[in-house]
Coordinates of C-alpha atoms and ligand atoms in Angstrom, one line a residue:
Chain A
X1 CA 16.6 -13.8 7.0
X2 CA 18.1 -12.8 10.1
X3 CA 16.7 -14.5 13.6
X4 CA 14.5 -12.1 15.9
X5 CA 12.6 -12.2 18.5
X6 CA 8.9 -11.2 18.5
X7 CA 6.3 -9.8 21.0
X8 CA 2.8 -8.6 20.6
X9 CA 2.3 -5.0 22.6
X10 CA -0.9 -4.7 24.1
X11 CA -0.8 -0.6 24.7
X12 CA 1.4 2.3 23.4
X13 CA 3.3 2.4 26.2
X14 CA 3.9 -1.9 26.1
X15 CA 5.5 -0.8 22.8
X16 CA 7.8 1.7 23.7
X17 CA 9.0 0.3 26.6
X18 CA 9.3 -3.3 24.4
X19 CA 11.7 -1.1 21.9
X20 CA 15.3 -1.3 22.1
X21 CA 18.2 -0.9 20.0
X22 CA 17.3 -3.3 17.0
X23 CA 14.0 -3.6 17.3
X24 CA 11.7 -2.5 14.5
X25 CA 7.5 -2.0 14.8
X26 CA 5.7 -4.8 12.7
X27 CA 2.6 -4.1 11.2
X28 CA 1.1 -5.9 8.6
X29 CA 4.1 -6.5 7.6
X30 CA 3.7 -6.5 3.7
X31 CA 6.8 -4.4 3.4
X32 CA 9.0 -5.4 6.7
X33 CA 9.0 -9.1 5.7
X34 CA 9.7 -8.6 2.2
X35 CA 12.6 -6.4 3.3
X36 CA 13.8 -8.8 5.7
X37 CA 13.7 -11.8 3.2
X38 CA 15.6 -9.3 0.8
X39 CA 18.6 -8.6 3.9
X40 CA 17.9 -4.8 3.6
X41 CA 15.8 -5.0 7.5
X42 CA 17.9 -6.7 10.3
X43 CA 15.9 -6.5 13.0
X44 CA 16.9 -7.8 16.2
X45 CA 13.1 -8.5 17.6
X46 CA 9.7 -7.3 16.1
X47 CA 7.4 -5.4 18.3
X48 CA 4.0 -6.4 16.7
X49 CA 1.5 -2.6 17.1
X50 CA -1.8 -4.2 15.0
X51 CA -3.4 -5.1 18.5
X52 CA -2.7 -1.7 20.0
X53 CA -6.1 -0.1 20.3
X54 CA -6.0 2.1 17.2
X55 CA -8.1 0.1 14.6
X56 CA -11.0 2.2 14.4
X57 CA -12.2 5.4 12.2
X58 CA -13.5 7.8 14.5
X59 CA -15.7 11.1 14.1
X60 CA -13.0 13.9 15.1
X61 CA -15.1 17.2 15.7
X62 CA -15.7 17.9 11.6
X63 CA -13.3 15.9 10.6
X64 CA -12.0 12.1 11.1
X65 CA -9.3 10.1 13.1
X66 CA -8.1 7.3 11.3
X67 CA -6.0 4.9 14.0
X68 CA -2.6 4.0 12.9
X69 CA -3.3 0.1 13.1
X70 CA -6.8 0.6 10.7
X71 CA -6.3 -1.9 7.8
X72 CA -5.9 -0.1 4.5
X73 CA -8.9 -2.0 3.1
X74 CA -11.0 -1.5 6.1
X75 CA -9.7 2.5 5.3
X76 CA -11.1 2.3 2.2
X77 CA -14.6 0.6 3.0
X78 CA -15.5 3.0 5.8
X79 CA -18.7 4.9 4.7
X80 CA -17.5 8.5 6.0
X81 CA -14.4 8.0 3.7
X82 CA -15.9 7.0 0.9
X83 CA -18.9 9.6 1.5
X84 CA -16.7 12.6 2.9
X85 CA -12.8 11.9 1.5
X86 CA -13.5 10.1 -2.3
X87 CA -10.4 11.3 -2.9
X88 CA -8.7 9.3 -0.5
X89 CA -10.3 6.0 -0.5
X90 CA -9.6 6.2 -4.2
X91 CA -5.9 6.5 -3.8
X92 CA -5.8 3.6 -1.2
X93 CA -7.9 1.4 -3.7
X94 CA -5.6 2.6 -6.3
X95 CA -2.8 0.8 -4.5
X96 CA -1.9 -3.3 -4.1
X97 CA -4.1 -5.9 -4.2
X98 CA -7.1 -6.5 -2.1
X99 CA -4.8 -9.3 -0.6
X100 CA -1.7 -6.7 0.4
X101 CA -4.8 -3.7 1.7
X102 CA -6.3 -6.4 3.6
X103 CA -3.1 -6.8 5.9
X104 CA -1.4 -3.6 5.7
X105 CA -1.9 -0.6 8.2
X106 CA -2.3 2.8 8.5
X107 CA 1.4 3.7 9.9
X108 CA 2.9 1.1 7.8
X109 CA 1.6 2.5 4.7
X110 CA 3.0 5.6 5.6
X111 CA 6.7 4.4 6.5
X112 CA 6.8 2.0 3.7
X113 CA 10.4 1.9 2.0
X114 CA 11.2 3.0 -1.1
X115 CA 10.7 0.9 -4.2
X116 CA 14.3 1.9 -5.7
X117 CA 15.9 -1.0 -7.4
X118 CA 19.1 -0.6 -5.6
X119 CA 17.6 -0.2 -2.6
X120 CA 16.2 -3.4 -2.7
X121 CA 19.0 -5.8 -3.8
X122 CA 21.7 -5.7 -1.0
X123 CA 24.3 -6.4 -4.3
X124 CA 24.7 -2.8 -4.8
X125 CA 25.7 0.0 -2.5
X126 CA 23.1 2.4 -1.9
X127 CA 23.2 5.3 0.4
X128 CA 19.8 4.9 2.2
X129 CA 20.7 1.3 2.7
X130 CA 24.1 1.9 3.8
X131 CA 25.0 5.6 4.4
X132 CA 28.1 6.9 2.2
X133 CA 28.2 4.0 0.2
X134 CA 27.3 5.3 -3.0
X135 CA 23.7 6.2 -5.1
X136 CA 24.1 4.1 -8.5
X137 CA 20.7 5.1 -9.2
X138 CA 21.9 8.8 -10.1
X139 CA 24.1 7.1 -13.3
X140 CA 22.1 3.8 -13.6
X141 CA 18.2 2.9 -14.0
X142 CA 16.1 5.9 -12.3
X143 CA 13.7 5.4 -14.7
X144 CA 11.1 5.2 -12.4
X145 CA 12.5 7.8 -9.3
X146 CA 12.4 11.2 -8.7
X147 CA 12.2 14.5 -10.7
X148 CA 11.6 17.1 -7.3
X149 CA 13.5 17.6 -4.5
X150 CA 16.5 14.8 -5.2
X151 CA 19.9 15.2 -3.9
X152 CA 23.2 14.3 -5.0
X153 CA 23.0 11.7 -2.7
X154 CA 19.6 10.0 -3.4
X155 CA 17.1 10.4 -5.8
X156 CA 14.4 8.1 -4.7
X157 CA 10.7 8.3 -4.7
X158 CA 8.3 7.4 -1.5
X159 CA 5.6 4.7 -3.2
X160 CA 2.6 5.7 -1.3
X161 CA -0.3 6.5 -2.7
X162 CA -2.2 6.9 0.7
X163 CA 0.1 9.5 1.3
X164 CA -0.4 11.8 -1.5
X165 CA -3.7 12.0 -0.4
X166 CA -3.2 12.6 3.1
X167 CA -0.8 15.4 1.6
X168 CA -3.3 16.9 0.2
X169 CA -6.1 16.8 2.5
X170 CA -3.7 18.5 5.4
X171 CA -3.7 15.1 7.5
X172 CA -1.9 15.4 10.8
X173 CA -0.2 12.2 12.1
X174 CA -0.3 11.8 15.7
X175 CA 3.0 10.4 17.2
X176 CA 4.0 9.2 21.0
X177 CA 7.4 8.3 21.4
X178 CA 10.2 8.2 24.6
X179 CA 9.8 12.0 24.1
X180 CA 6.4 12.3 24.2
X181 CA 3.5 13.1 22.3
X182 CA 3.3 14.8 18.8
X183 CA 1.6 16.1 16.1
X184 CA 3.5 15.9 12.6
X185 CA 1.1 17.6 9.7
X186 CA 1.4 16.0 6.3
X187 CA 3.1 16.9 3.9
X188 CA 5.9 16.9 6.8
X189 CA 7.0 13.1 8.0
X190 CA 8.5 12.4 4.7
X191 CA 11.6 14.7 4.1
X192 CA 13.8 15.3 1.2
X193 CA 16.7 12.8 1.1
X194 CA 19.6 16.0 1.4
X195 CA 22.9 14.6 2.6
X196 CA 20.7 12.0 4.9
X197 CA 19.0 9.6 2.7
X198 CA 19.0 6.9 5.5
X199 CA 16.4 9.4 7.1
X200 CA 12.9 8.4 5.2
X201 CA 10.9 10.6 7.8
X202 CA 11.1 13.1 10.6
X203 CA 10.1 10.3 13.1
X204 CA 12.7 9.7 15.8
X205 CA 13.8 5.4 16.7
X206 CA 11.0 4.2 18.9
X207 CA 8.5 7.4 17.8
X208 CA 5.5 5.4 17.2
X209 CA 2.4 6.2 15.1
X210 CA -1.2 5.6 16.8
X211 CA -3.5 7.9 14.6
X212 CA -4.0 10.2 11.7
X213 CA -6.3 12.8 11.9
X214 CA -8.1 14.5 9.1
X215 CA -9.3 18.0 9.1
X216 CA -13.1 18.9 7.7
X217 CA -12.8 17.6 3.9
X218 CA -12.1 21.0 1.8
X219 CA -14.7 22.3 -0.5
X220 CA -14.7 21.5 -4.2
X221 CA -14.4 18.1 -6.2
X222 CA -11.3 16.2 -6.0
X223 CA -10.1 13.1 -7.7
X224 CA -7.4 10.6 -6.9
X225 CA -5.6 9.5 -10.6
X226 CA -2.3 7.3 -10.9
X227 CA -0.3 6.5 -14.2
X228 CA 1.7 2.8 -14.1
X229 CA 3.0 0.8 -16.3
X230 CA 0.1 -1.6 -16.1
X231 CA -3.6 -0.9 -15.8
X232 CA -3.5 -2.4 -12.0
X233 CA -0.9 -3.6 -9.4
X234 CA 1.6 -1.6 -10.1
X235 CA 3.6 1.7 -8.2
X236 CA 2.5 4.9 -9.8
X237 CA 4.9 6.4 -12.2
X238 CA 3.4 9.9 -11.5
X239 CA -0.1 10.6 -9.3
X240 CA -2.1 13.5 -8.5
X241 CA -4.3 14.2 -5.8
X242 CA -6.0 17.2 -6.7
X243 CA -9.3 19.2 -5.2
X244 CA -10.7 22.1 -7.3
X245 CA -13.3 24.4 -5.8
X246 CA -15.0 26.8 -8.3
X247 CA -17.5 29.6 -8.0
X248 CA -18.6 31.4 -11.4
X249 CA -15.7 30.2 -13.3
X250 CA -13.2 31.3 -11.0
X251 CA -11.5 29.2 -9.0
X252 CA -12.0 30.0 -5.1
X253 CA -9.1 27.3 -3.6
X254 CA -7.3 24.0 -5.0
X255 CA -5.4 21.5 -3.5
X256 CA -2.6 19.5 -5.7
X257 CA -0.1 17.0 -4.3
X258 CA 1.9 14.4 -6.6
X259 CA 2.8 11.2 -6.0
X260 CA 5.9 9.3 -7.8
X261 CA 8.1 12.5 -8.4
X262 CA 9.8 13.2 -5.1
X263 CA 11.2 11.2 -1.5
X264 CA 8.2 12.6 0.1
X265 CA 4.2 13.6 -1.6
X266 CA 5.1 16.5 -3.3
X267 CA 2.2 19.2 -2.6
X268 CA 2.5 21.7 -5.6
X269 CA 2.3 25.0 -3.8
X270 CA 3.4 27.0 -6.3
X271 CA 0.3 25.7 -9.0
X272 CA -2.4 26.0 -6.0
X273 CA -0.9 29.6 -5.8
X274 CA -1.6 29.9 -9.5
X275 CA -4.7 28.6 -9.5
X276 CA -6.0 30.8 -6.6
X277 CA -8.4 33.1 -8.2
X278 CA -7.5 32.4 -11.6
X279 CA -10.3 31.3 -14.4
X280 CA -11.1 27.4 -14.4
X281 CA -9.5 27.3 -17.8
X282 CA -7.5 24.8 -19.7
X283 CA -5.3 27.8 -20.0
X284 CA -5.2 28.6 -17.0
X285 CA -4.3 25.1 -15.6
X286 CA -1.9 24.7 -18.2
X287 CA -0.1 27.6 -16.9
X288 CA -0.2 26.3 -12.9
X289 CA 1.3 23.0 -14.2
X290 CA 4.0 24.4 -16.2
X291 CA 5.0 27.0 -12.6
X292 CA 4.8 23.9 -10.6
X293 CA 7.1 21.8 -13.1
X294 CA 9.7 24.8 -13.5
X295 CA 11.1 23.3 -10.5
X296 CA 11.6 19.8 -11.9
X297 CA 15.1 18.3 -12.2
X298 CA 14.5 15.5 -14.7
X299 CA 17.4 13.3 -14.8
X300 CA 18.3 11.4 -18.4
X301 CA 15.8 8.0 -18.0
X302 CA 13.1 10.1 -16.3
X303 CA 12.2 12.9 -17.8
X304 CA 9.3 11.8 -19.6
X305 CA 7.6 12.3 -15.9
X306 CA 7.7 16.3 -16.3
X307 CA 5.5 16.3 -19.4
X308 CA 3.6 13.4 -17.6
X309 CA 2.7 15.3 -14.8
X310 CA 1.7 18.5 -16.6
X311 CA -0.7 16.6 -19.0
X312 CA -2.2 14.9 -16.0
X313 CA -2.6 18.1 -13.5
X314 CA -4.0 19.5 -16.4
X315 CA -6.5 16.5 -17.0
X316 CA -7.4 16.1 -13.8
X317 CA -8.4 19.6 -13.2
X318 CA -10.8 20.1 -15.9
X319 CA -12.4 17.1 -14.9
X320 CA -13.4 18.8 -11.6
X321 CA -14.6 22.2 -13.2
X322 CA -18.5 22.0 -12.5
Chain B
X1 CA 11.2 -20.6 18.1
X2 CA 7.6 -19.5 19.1
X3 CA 4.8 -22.2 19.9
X4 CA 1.7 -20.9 17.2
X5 CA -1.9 -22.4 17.1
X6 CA -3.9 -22.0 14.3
X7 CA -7.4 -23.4 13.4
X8 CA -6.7 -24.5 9.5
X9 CA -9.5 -25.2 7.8
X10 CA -11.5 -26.3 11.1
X11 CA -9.3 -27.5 13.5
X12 CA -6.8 -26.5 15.8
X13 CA -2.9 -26.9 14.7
X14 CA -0.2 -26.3 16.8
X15 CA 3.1 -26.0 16.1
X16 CA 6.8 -25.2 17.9
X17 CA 8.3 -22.9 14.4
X18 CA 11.5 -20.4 14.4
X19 CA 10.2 -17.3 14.2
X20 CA 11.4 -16.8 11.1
X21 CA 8.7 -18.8 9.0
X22 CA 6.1 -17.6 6.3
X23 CA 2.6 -18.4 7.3
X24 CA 3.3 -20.2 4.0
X25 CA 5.8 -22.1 4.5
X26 CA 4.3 -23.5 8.0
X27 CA 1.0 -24.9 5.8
X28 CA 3.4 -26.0 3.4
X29 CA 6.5 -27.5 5.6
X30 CA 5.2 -28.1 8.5
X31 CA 1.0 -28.6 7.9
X32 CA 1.6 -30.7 4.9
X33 CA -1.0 -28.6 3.2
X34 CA 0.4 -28.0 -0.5
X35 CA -2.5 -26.9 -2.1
X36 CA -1.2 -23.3 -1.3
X37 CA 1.2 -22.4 -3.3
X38 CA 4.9 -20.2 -3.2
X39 CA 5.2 -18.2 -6.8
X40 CA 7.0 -15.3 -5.7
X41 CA 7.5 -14.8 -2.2
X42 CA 7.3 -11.3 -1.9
X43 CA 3.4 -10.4 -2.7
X44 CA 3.5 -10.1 -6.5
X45 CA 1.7 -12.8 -7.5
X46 CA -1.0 -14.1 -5.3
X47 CA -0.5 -18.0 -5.6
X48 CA 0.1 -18.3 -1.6
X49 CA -3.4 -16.9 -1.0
X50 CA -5.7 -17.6 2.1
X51 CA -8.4 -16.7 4.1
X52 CA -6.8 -15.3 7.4
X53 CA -10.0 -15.0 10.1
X54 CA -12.4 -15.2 6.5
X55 CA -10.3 -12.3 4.6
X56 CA -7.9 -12.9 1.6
X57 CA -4.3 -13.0 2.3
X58 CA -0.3 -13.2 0.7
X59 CA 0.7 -16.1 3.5
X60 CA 4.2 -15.4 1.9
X61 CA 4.2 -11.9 3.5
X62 CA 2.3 -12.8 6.9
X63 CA 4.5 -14.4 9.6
X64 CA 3.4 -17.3 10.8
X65 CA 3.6 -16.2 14.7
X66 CA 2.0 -12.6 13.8
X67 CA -1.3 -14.6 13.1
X68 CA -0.8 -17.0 16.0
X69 CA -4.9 -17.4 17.2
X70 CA -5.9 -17.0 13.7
X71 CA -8.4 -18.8 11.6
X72 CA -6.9 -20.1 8.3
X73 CA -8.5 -21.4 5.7
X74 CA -6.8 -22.7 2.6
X75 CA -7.9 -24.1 -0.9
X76 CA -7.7 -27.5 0.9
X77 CA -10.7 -26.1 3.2
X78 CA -12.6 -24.7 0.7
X79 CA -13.6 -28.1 -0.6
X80 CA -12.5 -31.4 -2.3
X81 CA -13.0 -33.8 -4.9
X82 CA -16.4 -35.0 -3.2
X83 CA -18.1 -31.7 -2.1
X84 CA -16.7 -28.9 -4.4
X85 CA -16.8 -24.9 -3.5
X86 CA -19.1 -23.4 -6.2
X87 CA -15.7 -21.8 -7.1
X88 CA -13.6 -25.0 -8.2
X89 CA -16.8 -26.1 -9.9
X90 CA -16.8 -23.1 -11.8
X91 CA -13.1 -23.3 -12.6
X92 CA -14.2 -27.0 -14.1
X93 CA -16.6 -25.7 -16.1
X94 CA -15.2 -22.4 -17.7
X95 CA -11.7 -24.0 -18.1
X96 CA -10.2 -21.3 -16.2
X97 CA -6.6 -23.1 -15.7
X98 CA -3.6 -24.5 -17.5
X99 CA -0.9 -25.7 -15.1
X100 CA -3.2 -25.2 -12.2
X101 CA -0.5 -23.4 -10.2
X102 CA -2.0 -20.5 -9.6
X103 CA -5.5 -22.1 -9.6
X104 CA -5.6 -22.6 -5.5
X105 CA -4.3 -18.6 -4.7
X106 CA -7.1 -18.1 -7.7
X107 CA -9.9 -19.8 -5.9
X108 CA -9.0 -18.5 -2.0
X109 CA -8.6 -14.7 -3.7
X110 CA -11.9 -15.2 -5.4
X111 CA -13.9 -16.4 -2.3
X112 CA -12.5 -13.6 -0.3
X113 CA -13.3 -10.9 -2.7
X114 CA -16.9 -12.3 -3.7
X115 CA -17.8 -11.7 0.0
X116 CA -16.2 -8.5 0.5
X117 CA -18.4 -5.8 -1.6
X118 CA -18.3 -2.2 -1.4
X119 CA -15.8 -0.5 -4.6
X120 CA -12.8 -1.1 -6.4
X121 CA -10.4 1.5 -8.0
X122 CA -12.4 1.4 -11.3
X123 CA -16.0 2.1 -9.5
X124 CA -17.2 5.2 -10.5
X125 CA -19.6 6.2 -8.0
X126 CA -17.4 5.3 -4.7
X127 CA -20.4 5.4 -2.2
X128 CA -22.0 2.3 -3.8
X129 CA -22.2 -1.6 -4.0
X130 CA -21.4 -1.9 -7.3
X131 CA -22.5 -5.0 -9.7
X132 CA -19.6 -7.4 -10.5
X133 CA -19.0 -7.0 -14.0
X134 CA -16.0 -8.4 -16.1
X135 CA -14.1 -4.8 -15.4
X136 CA -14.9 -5.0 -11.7
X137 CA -13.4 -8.5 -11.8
X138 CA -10.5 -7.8 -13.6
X139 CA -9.5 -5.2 -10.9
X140 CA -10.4 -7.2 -7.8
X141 CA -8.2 -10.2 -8.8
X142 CA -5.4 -7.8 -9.9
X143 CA -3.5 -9.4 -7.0
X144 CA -3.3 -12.6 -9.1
X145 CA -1.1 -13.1 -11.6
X146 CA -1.9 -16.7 -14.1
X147 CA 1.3 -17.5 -16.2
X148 CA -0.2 -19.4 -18.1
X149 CA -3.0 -16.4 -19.2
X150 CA -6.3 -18.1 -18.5
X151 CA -7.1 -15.0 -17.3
X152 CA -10.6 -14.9 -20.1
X153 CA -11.7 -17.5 -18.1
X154 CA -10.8 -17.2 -14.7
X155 CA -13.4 -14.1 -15.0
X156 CA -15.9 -16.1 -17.0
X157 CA -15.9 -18.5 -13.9
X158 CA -15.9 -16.1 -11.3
X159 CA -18.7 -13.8 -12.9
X160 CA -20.9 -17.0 -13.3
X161 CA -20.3 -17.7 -9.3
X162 CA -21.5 -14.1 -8.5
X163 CA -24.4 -14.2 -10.3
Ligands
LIG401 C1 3.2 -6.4 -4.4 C2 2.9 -5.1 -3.7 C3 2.4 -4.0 -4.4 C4 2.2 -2.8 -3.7 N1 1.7 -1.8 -4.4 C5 1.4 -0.6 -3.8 C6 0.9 0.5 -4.5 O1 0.6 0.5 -5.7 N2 0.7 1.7 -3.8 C7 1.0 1.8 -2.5 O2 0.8 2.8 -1.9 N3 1.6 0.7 -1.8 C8 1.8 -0.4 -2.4 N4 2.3 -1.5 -1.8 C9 2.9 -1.2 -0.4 C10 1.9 -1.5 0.7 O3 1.0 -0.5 0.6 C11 2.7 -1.4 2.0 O4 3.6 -2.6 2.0 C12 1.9 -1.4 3.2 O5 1.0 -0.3 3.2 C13 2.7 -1.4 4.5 O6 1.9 -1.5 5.6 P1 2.1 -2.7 6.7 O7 1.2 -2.5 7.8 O8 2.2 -4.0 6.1 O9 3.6 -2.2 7.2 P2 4.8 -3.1 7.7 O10 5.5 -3.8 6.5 O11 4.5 -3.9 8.8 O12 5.8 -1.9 8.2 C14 6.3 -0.9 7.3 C15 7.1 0.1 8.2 O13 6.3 0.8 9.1 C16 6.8 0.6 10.4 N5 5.6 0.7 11.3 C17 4.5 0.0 11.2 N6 3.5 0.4 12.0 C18 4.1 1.5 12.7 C19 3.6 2.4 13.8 N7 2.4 2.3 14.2 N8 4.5 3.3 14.2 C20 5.7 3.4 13.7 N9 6.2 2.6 12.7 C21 5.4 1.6 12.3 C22 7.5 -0.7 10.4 O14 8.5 -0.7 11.5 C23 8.1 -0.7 9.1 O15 9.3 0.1 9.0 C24 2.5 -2.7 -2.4 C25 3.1 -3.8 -1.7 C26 3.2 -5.0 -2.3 C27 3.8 -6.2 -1.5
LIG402 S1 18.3 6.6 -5.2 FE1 18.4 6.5 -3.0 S2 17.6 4.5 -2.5 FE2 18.1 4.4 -4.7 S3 20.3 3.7 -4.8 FE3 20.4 5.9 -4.7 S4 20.6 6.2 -2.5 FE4 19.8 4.2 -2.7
LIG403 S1 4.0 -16.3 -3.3 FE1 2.9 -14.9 -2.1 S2 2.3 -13.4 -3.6 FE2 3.6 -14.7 -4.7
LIG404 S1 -3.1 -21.8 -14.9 FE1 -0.9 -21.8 -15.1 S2 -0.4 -20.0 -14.0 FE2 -2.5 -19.8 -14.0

């Protein structure tokens, strides 16, 4: 590991003015330290944001703001999630261990790194490591990477599950930076990779992260459900956050994002646009599936994730017809 | 370098470390407290758990200096030969150990997640407390890995502590 130098900020604007060229925002640091043990972070100096004064869930008119330094477990635990937003407190559970939830944030769930084996070992080239050097994922093991929205240039997958959630549930990430203050809605920080896989997010250096706000939760029943490789402890090989309101058999509005298939939480617009006013059939959610998946670009070692998908979308869904 | 004090299983440590070490590695290298163990280094298997201010831990991923202030405890603190946590005397008991290796990031993880409560990703009803069975177990450990597969037991003991 490379040295740095570290400092603790004590207020937003301690941080920003603490950033430079080289430094990096530490939160809990579950992925930044493994990343820097690996050589694929270099910091110059770590500017720690878990004592900023963003580690509380807060009522938000109807809905909820969730600060940016909030401990995924503590996430997970709070009573209005877990009464209000199931959905999400499910997919943070889903994720980790209870060792890894109980030191890792809000923000630096949302910025983690991608879990692409190439990415990860500084051996290969890889162009979100090093820009133009190459993807060998695209000819090598993608087994576990993307089937939506890849590019020639990368075909990795975000690992989040928090962030399928927050996809779903139309989560808007607050954001101060040298620029000023933002509002990013979700899905929307995490881009496709395009010709600039180096680029995980929209964020600007230095933009940093202080809350995430949720709107009312939607109507309906929703249900946070990840397939791995192993029954716990593992990435998700495909996930779906869905939310299914119905009325008389008809369904009145649906929310579906996947997790696992794309560089960013993949909301399936075109199956909620099926599913609009359509009957709560198996049929019918067979059908929404199979619109949303006519989009896929499996590559050779990952197309068992289209059928994958489409079986669980389908599963999910009649689970939440009343 | 960066000047850290901790208070490790009661009392106050300080210590002049590079930057660069693993809260790990500073109870290892520089505490001389070896109960806690390095498997993997990078979060995967659990055997450098501790109690950081009373809540389980990977010391592998936490920087030493990030925690600076913090209450530690390891397996060391949790007790000894003479006065034994509930915990290790369960472990005795049920046989939940081999090689023992994993056995002190076993023991920390356990007393973490026997006081933390609320659900797990396999809890049906998510607004509840609910009971520790074997399933419940199973899922709250997930972040500890046994080589050795004494896993049958490691639940057996833990299940007879939260009783
Ligand atoms: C063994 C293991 C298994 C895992 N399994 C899963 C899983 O199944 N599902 C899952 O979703 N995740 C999983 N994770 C990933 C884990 O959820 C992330 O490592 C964690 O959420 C990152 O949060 P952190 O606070 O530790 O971030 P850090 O590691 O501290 O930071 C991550 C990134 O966020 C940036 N950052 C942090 N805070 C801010 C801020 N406020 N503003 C701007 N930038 C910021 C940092 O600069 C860094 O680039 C796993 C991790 C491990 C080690
Ligand atoms: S898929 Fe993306 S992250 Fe993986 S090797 Fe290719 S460029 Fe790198
Ligand atoms: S050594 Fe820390 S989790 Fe393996
Ligand atoms: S007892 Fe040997 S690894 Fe668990």
């Amino acid at each position: 590991m490379r040295p740095f130098s570290y400092s603790r900020a004590t207020d937003a604007r301690d941080a920003l003015e603490r950033f430079q060229p080289g430094t990096m925002y530490l939160g809990g640091g579950t992925n930044l330290v493994d990343l820097m043990r690996l050589g694929v972070a270099r910091p110059d100096s770590l500017v720690d944001v878990t004592r900023l004064p963003y580690d509380t869930v807060e009522a938000a008119g109807d809905g909820l703001r969730i600060g940016a330094a909030v401990r995924n477990s503590d996430l997970a635990m709070h009573p209005v999630v877990r009464e209000r937003y199931p959905m999400l407190a499910r997919a943070v559970l889903s994720g980790a261990s209870g060792q890894v939830r109980n030191m890792a944030t809000v923000a630096g769930n949302l910025l983690q790194r991608t879990r692409c084996p190439y990415f990860q070992d500084i051996s290969h080239p890889c162009n979100k490591r090093r820009p133009a050097s190459g993807c060998p994922a695209i000819d090598g093991d993608h087994s576990g990477l993307a089937v939506f929205g890849h590019s020639e240039h990368c075909v990795a997958t975000h690992p989040s599950d928090m962030a399928v959630a927050l996809a779903a549930l139309d989560a808007r990430v607050h954001v101060t930076g040298p620029a000023g203050d933002r509002v990013v809605p979700m899905p929307g920080l995490h881009r496709l990779p395009d010709g600039e896989p180096e680029r995980d997010t929209v964020l600007a250096a230095g933009e940093l992260i202080t809350a995430v706000e949720l709107p009312p939760p939607p109507a309906g029943a929703s249900h946070y459900r990840k397939v791995r490789e192993r029954a716990s402890f593992a990435f998700a090989l495909v996930s779906v956050a869905a939310v299914l309101d119905v009325a008389d058999g008809v369904v009145r509005d649906c929310r579906l994002a996947l997790g696992g298939v794309a560089h960013a939480p993949w909301r399936a617009e075109l199956a909620e646009a099926e599913l609009r006013g359509a009957p709560a059939t198996q049929e019918d959610f067979s059908r929404a599936a199979e619109a949303e998946l006519s989009r896929a670009r499996p590559l050779p070692r990952n197309a068992y994730k289209v059928p994958l998908a489409r079986n669980l979308i389908v599963r999910t869904l009649q689970e939440l017809v009343p | 370098m960066a000047e850290i004090t901790l208070q490790v299983n009661g009392a106050q440590r300080s210590v002049s470390a590079d930057t660069r070490t693993s809260l790990l590695d500073l109870l290892r290298e520089h505490l001389d407290l070896t109960g806690t163990k390095k498997g993997c280094d990078h979060g995967q298997c659990g055997a450098c758990t501790v109690l950081i201010d009373g809540r389980r831990a990977n010391s592998c991923l936490a920087l030493a200096v990030a925690w600076d202030g913090a209450e530690i405890t390891t397996v060391e603190g949790l007790g000894d030969g003479a006065e034994p946590h509930p915990l290790q005397t369960a472990f005795m008991d049920f046989d939940a150990f081999q090689c023992g290796y994993c056995t002190p990031g076993q023991l920390c993880s356990a007393a973490g997640m026997l006081a933390e409560g609320g659900p797990s990703a396999v809890t049906a009803d998510l607004t509840g407390d609910p009971p520790l069975t074997a399933e419940e177990i199973r899922e709250r450990m997930n972040g500890n890995l046994c080589r050795c597969g004494a896993y049958v037991n490691i639940v057996a003991a833990i299940e007879d502590v939260s009783r």
